[in-house]
XYZ file of C-alpha atoms in Angstrom:
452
model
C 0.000 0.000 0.000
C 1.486 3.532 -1.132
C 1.898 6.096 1.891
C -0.960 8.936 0.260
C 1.831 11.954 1.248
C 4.546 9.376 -1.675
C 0.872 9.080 -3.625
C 0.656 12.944 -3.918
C 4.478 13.073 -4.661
C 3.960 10.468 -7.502
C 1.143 12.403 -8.699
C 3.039 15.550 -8.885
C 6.102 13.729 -10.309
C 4.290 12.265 -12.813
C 2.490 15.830 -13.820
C 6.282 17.233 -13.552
C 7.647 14.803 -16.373
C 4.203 15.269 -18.415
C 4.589 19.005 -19.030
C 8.925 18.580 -19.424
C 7.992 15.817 -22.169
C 5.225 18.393 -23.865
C 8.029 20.852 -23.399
C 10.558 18.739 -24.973
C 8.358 17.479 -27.574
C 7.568 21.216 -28.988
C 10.771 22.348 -28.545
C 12.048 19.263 -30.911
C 9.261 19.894 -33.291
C 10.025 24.074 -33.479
C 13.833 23.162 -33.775
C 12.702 20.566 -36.809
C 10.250 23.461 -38.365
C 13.172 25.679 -38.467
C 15.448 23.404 -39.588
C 13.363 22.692 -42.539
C 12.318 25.940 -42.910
C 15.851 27.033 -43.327
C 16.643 23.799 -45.787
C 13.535 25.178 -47.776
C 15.139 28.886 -47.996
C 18.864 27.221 -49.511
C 16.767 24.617 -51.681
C 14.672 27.314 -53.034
C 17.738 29.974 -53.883
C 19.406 27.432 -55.123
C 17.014 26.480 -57.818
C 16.108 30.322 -58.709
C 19.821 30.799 -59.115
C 19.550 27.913 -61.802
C 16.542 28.855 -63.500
C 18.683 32.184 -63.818
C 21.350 30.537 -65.613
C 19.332 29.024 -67.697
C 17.465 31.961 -68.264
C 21.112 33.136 -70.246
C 21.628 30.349 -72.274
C 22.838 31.069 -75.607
C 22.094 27.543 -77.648
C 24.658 26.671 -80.276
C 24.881 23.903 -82.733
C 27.405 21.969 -80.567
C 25.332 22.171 -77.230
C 24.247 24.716 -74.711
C 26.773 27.536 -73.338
C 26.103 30.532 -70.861
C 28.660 33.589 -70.657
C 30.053 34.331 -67.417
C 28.462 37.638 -67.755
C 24.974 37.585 -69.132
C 24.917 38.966 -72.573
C 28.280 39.192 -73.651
C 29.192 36.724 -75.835
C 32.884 37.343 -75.179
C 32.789 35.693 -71.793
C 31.671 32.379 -73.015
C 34.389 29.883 -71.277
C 34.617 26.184 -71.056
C 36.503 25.872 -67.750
C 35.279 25.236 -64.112
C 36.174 28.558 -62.692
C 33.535 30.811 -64.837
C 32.469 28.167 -68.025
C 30.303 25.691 -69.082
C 31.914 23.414 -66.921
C 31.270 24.477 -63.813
C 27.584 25.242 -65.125
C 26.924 21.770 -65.999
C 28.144 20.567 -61.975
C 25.507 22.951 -60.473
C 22.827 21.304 -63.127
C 24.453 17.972 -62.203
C 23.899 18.417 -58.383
C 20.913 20.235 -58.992
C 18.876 17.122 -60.715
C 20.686 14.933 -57.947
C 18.535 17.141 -54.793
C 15.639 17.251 -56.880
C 15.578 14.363 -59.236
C 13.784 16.914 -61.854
C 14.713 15.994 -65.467
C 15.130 19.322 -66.415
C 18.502 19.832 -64.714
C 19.766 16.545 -66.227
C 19.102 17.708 -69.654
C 20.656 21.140 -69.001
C 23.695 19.376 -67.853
C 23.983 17.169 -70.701
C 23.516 19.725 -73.189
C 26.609 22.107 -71.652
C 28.013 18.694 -71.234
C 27.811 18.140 -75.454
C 29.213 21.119 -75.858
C 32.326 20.161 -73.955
C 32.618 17.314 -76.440
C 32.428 19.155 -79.276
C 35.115 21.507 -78.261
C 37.493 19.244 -76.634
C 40.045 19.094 -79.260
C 40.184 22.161 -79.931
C 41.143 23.359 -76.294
C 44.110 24.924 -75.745
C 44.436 25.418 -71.947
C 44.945 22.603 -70.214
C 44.625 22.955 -66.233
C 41.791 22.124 -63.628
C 39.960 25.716 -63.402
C 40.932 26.731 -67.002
C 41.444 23.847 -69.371
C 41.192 20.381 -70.454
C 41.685 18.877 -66.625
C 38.684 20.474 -65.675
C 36.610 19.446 -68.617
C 37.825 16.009 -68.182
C 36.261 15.751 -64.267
C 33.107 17.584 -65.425
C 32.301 15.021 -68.813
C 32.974 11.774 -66.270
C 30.419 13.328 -63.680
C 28.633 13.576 -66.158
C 29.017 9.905 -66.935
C 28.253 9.205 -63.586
C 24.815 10.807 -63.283
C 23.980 9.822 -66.931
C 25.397 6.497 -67.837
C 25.777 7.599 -71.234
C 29.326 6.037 -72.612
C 29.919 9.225 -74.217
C 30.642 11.228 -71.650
C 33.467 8.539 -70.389
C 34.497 8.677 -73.591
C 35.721 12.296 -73.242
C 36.778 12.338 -69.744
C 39.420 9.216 -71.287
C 40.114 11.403 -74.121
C 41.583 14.166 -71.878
C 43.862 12.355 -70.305
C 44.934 10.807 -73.598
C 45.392 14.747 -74.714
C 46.863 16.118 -71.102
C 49.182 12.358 -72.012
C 50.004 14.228 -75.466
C 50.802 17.553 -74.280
C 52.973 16.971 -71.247
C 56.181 18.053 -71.632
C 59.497 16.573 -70.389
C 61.348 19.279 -68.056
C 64.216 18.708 -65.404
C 63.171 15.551 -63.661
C 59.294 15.637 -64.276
C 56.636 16.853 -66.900
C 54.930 20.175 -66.763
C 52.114 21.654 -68.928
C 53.579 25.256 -68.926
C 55.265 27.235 -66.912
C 52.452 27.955 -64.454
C 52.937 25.573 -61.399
C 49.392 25.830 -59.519
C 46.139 24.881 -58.854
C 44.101 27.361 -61.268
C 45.640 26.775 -64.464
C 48.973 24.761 -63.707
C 51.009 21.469 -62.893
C 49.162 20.910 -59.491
C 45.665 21.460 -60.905
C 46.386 19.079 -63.562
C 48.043 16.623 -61.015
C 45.362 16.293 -58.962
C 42.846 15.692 -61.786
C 45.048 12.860 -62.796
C 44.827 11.372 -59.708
C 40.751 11.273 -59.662
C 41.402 9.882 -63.309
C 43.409 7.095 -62.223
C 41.026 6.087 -59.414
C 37.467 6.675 -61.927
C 38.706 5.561 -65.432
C 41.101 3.038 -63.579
C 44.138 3.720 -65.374
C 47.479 3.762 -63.665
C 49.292 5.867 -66.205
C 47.411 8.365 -65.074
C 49.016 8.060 -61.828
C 52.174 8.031 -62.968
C 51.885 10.938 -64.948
C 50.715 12.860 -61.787
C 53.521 11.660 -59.937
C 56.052 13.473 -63.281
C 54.113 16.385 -62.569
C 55.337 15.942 -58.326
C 58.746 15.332 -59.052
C 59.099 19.003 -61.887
C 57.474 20.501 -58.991
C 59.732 19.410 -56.038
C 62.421 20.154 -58.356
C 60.948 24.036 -58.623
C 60.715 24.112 -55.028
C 63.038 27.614 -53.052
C 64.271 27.361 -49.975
C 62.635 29.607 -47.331
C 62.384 30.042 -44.437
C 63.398 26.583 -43.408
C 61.118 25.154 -45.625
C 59.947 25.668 -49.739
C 58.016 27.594 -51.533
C 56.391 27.725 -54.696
C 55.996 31.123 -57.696
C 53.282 31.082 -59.858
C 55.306 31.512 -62.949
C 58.405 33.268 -63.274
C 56.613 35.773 -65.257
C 54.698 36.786 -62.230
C 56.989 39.214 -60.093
C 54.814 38.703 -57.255
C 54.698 35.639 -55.467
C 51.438 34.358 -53.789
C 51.636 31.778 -51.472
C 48.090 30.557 -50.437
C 46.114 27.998 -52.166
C 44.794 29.138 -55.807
C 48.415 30.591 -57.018
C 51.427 29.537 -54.322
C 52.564 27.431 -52.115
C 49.142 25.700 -50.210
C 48.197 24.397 -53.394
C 51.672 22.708 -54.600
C 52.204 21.468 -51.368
C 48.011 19.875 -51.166
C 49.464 18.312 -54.361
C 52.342 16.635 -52.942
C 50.310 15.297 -50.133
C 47.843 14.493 -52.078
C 50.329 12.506 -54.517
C 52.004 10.613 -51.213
C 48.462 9.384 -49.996
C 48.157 8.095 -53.386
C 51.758 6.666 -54.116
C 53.088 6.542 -50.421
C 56.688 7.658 -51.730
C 57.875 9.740 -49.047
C 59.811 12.457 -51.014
C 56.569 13.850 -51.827
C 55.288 13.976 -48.116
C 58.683 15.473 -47.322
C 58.197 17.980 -49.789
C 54.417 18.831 -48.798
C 55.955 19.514 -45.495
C 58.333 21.759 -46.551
C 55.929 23.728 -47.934
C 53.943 23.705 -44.999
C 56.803 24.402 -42.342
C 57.135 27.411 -45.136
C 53.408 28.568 -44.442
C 53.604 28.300 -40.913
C 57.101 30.238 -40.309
C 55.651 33.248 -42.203
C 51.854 33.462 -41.032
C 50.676 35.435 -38.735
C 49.419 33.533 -35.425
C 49.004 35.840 -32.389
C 45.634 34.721 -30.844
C 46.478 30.619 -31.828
C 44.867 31.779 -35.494
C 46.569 31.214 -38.716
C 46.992 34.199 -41.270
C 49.051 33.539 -45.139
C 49.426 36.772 -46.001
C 48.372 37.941 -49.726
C 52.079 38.164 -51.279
C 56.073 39.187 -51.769
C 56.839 41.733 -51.992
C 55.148 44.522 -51.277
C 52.172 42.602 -50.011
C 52.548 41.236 -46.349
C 50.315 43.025 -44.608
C 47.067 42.356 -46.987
C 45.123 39.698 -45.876
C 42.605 38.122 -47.640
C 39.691 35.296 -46.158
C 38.598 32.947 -48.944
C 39.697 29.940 -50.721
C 41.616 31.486 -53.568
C 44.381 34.125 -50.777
C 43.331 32.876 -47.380
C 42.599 30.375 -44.757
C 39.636 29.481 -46.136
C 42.009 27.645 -48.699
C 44.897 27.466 -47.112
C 43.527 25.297 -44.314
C 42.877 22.393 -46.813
C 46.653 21.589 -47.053
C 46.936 21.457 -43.432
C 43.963 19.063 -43.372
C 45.401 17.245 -46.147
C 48.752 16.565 -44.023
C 46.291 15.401 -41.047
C 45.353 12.600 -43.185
C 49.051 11.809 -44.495
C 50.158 12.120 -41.078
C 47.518 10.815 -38.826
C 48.940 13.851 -36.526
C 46.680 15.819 -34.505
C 48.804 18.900 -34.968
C 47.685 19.590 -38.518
C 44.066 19.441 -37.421
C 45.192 22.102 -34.800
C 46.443 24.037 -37.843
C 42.829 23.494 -39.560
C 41.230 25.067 -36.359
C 43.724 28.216 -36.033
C 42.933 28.703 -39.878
C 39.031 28.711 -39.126
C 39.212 31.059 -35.827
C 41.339 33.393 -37.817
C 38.341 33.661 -40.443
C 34.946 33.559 -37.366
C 37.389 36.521 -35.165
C 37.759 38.550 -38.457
C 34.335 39.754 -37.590
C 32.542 38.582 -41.004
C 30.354 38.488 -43.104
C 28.856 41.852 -40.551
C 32.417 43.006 -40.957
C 33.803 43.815 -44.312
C 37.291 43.701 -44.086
C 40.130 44.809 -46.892
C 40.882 40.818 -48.082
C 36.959 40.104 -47.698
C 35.495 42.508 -49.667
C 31.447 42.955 -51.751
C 32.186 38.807 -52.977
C 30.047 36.137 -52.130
C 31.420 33.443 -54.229
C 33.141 30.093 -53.834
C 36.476 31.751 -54.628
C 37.161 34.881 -52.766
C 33.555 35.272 -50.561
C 30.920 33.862 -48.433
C 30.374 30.552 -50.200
C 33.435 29.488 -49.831
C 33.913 30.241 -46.323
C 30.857 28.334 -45.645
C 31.644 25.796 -47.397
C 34.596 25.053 -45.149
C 32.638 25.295 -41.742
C 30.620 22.943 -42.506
C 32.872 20.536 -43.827
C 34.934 21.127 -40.358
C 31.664 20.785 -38.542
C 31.153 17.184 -40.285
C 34.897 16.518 -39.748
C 34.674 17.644 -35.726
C 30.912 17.434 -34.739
C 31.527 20.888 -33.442
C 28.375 22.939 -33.540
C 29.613 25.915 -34.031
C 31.639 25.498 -37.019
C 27.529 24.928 -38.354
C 26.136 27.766 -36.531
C 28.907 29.598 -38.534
C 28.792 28.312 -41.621
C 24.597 28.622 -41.547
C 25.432 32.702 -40.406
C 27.876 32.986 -43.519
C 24.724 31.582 -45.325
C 21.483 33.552 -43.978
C 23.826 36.772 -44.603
C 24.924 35.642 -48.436
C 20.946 34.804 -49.263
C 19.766 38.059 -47.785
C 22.447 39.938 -50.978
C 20.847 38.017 -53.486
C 19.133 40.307 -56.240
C 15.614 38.934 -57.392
C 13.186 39.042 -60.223
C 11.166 37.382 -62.795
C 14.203 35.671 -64.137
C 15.580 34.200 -60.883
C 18.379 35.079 -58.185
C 21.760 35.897 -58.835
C 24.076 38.195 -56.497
C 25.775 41.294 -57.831
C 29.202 41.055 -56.587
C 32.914 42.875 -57.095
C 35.007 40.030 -58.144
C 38.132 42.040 -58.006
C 38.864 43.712 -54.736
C 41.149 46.406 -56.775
C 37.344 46.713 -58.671
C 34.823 47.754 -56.067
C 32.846 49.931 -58.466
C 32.662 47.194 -60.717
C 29.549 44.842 -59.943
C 28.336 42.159 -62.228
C 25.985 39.210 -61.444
C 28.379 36.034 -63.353
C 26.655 32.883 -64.203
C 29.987 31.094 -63.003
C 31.139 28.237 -60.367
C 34.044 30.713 -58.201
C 32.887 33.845 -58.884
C 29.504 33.386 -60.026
C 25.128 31.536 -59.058
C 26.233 28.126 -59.785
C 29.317 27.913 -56.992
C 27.095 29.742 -54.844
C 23.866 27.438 -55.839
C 25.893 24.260 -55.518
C 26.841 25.457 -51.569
C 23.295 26.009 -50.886
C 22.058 22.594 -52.086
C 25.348 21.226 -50.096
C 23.742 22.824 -47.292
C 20.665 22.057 -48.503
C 21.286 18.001 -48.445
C 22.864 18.345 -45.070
C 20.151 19.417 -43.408
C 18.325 16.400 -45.160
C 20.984 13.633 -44.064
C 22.546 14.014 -47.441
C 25.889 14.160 -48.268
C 27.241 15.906 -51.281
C 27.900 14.155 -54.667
C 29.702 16.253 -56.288
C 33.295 17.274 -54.808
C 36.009 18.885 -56.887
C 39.662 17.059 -57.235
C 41.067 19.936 -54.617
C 39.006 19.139 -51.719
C 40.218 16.459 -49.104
C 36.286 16.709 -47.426
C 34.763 13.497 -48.049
C-alpha cells in the first residue's frame, strides 16, 4: 500500500515529467520546423539561381553555353572557374537534390558542348582547361550512364598524355605551377582519373608532374616555396596561385603513391606557411604576397585560410597527426574573429562566391563541422549563409548576387553565371547545405578538396 503523502508526490512527479515531455516534444518539433524551414530557404535559392542561368543560355549547334556575364558573348568559357563546366556541376547536383529531369538535360547539353570543343582546347589545367573538362564530362558519366561522356573524360587524359612536356626531372604543362591553371591542378585531376577511369598511367603521370614541382621548389624560411610563374613578379603563397596548393598536391600525390619524397616535400611547404603566417591569438593568417604585399590579408579559398587550411587538413590525413588538425582550427578562428560576413574587411570585400567570398567560407565550416561534430563550425557556416541569401538580387528571371570580383574593382559589380565567382558555386553550396540538413551528403566534390 502507497503512503498517500509518496501518492501525492507520484502524482506531482508524474504531472512534472508530463509538461517537461510536452516541453521537450515542442521544442524538438520548433527546432525541426526551423530546420526545414531554413533547408527550404537554400533549396529554393538554389534552384532560382539555376533557372537564372538558364534563363542566359545562348544555344549553339554543338550544345548549350552561358557567358560568365549575361549577354556578352565574349565571356563564353569552357573551364570550371567561370564556363560551361562548372555550369553543368551545379545542373548535375541540382537534378541529384531534386531528381527533376530538367537539370539533367541542361547538364547534358553544356556537357555536349564540352565534347564538341574538346580538341580544340588549348588550356589545359583544372579551373581553365582540359583537366577540368575532363572531371566535369565523367560526372557527367556518372549521373547519366551515357558512354559518351566517359568517352571524353578518357580522351583528356589521352590529350593532357600528349601535351605533357618533359622538363628537369618531371613533366609540366607550362610554366604555371598551380592549382588554377597549372602542374598541381592538372596533377590532382590525374589522380581522380586514375582512381574513376582506372588507369594507372594516369598516376604516374601525376607523380612526373610531383617530381618538376619538387624540383621548382626555393628554400625559405626553413622550408619551400612555390611562384606562380616566373613571369609573375609577385609571389602568392596561399592555395589558388602559391605554395598551399603545390604542397596539397604533394600530399595528395604521397596518400596516393606513399613515396615519401613527396610527403617530405608537402611539409616543406607547410613548415614554409607556418614560419611566415601570422598567429598571435592561436589563429593562422598567409598573407596575400612578396613583396610589397605582407600586410594584406585576404579570407577565402583562392588568398586565405579558407584555402589554405585544406593543405593542413590534407597533411592530417598523411600524417595521422593531430597537430595539422590544430592548424585546420587556427585557420578557421582566424576567419569567425575577423568579424565577417557583418564586418567587411580589406581581403573580404562585396564577394560572395566560392572563390574569394561567403560561399566558400561556408563551405569550409561545414565541412569542419562534419569533420569535428563541433556545432559551431555549423552555426557559422549557416550565419555565412542567412547573410549571403539576404544579398541576393531577385526578379522574374531568378536570383543571382551582384558582386565585385576584383577587390582592386569595387565599383565594378556584375551578377556572373559562373562556379568561383559566379550563381552556380554559390547554388551548388546552398544545395550542399541544402542536403545536409536532409541527411545528405554531397555528390559532387572537386579534385582539390580532401572533405569526403
Amino acid at each position: 500500500m502507497v503512503h498517500p503523502q509518496l501518492k501525492d508526490i507520484n502524482m506531482n512527479t508524474n504531472a512534472a515529467w508530463q509538461k517537461c515531455l510536452i516541453g521537450t516534444f515542442l521544442l524538438l518539433h520548433v527546432a525541426a520546423g526551423t530546420i526545414q524551414a531554413q533547408g527550404k530557404v537554400y533549396r529554393e535559392n538554389a534552384l532560382d539561381a539555376a533557372k537564372w542561368i538558364q534563363s542566359t543560355a545562348i544555344q549553339k549547334e554543338n550544345g548549350t553555353v552561358w557567358p560568365a556575364v549575361p549577354g556578352d558573348p565574349k565571356t563564353i568559357g569552357t573551364g570550371l572557374y567561370s564556363g560551361a563546366s562548372g555550369v553543368v556541376l551545379f545542373f548535375l547536383e541540382a537534378h541529384r537534390a531534386t531528381k527533376d529531369e530538367a537539370y539533367l538535360k541542361g547538364a547534358r547539353a553544356g556537357a555536349d558542348y564540352l565534347l564538341k570543343i574538346l580538341e580544340d582546347e588549348k588550356q589545359t589545367g583544372l579551373y581553365v582547361g582540359l583537366a577540368g573538362i575532363g572531371f566535369t564530362l565523367q560526372e557527367t558519366y556518372k549521373a547519366t550512364g551515357d558512354d559518351r561522356y566517359r568517352d571524353g573524360a578518357k580522351r583528356t587524359f589521352q590529350l593532357l598524355r600528349q601535351r605533357a612536356q618533359k622538363v628537369g626531372k618531371g613533366v609540366e604543362w607550362n610554366e604555371v605551377t598551380d592549382i588554377i591553371s597549372g602542374s598541381a591542378g592538372v596533377g590532382l585531376y590525374l589522380l581522380y582519373a586514375a582512381r574513376e577511369l582506372k588507369d594507372d598511367s594516369a598516376r604516374d603521370l601525376a607523380m612526373e608532374a610531383g617530381y618538376r614541382l619538387i624540383e621548382l621548389g626555393r628554400p625559405a624560411s626553413g622550408g619551400l616555396k612555390w611562384e606562380m610563374s616566373p613571369r609573375v613578379k609577385q609571389l602568392m603563397p596561399n592555395f589558388s596561385h602559391g605554395t598551399a596548393g603545390n604542397a596539397y598536391f604533394l600530399a595528395s600525390l604521397y596518400l596516393e603513391t606513399k613515396k615519401k619524397e613527396f610527403l617530405e616535400a608537402a611539409l616543406a611547404g607547410a613548415k614554409y606557411l607556418k614560419a611566415t603566417a601570422k598567429t598571435e591569438g592561436d589563429i593562422c593568417l598567409v598573407f596575400h604576397h612578396e613583396p610589397k604585399g605582407e600586410d594584406l590579408f585576404y579570407l577565402g579559398w583562392c588568398h586565405g585560410p579558407t584555402g589554405t587550411a585544406r593543405l593542413f587538413y590534407r597533411l592530417y590525413q598523411a600524417t595521422e597527426d593531430r597537430e595539422w588538425l590544430e592548424w585546420v582550427k587556427r585557420s578557421a578562428r582566424a576567419i569567425a574573429q575577423s568579424g565577417i560576413p557583418e564586418k567587411r574587411t580589406p581581403g573580404f570585400w562585396n564577394n560572395v562566391s566560392q572563390c574569394c567570398g561567403s560561399a566558400g567560407v561556408a563551405e569550409l565550416f561545414l565541412d569542419l563541422h562534419r569533420v569535428t561534430k563541433d556545432r559551431e563550425y555549423l552555426a557559422f557556416a549557416k550565419r555565412m549563409t542567412d547573410d549571403l541569401v539576404k544579398r541576393a538580387t531577385r526578379d522574374e528571371k531568378g536570383t543571382r548576387w551582384i558582386q565585385a570580383e576584383h577587390r582592386v574593382q569595387p565599383d565594378l559589380l556584375i551578377a556572373q553565371t559562373g562556379y568561383m565567382q559566379g550563381a552556380a558555386g554559390i547554388g551548388m553550396w546552398l544545395l550542399h547545405l541544402d542536403g545536409f540538413e536532409r541527411g545528405e551528403k554531397a555528390r559532387i566534390r572537386l579534385p582539390d578538396s580532401p572533405f569526403e
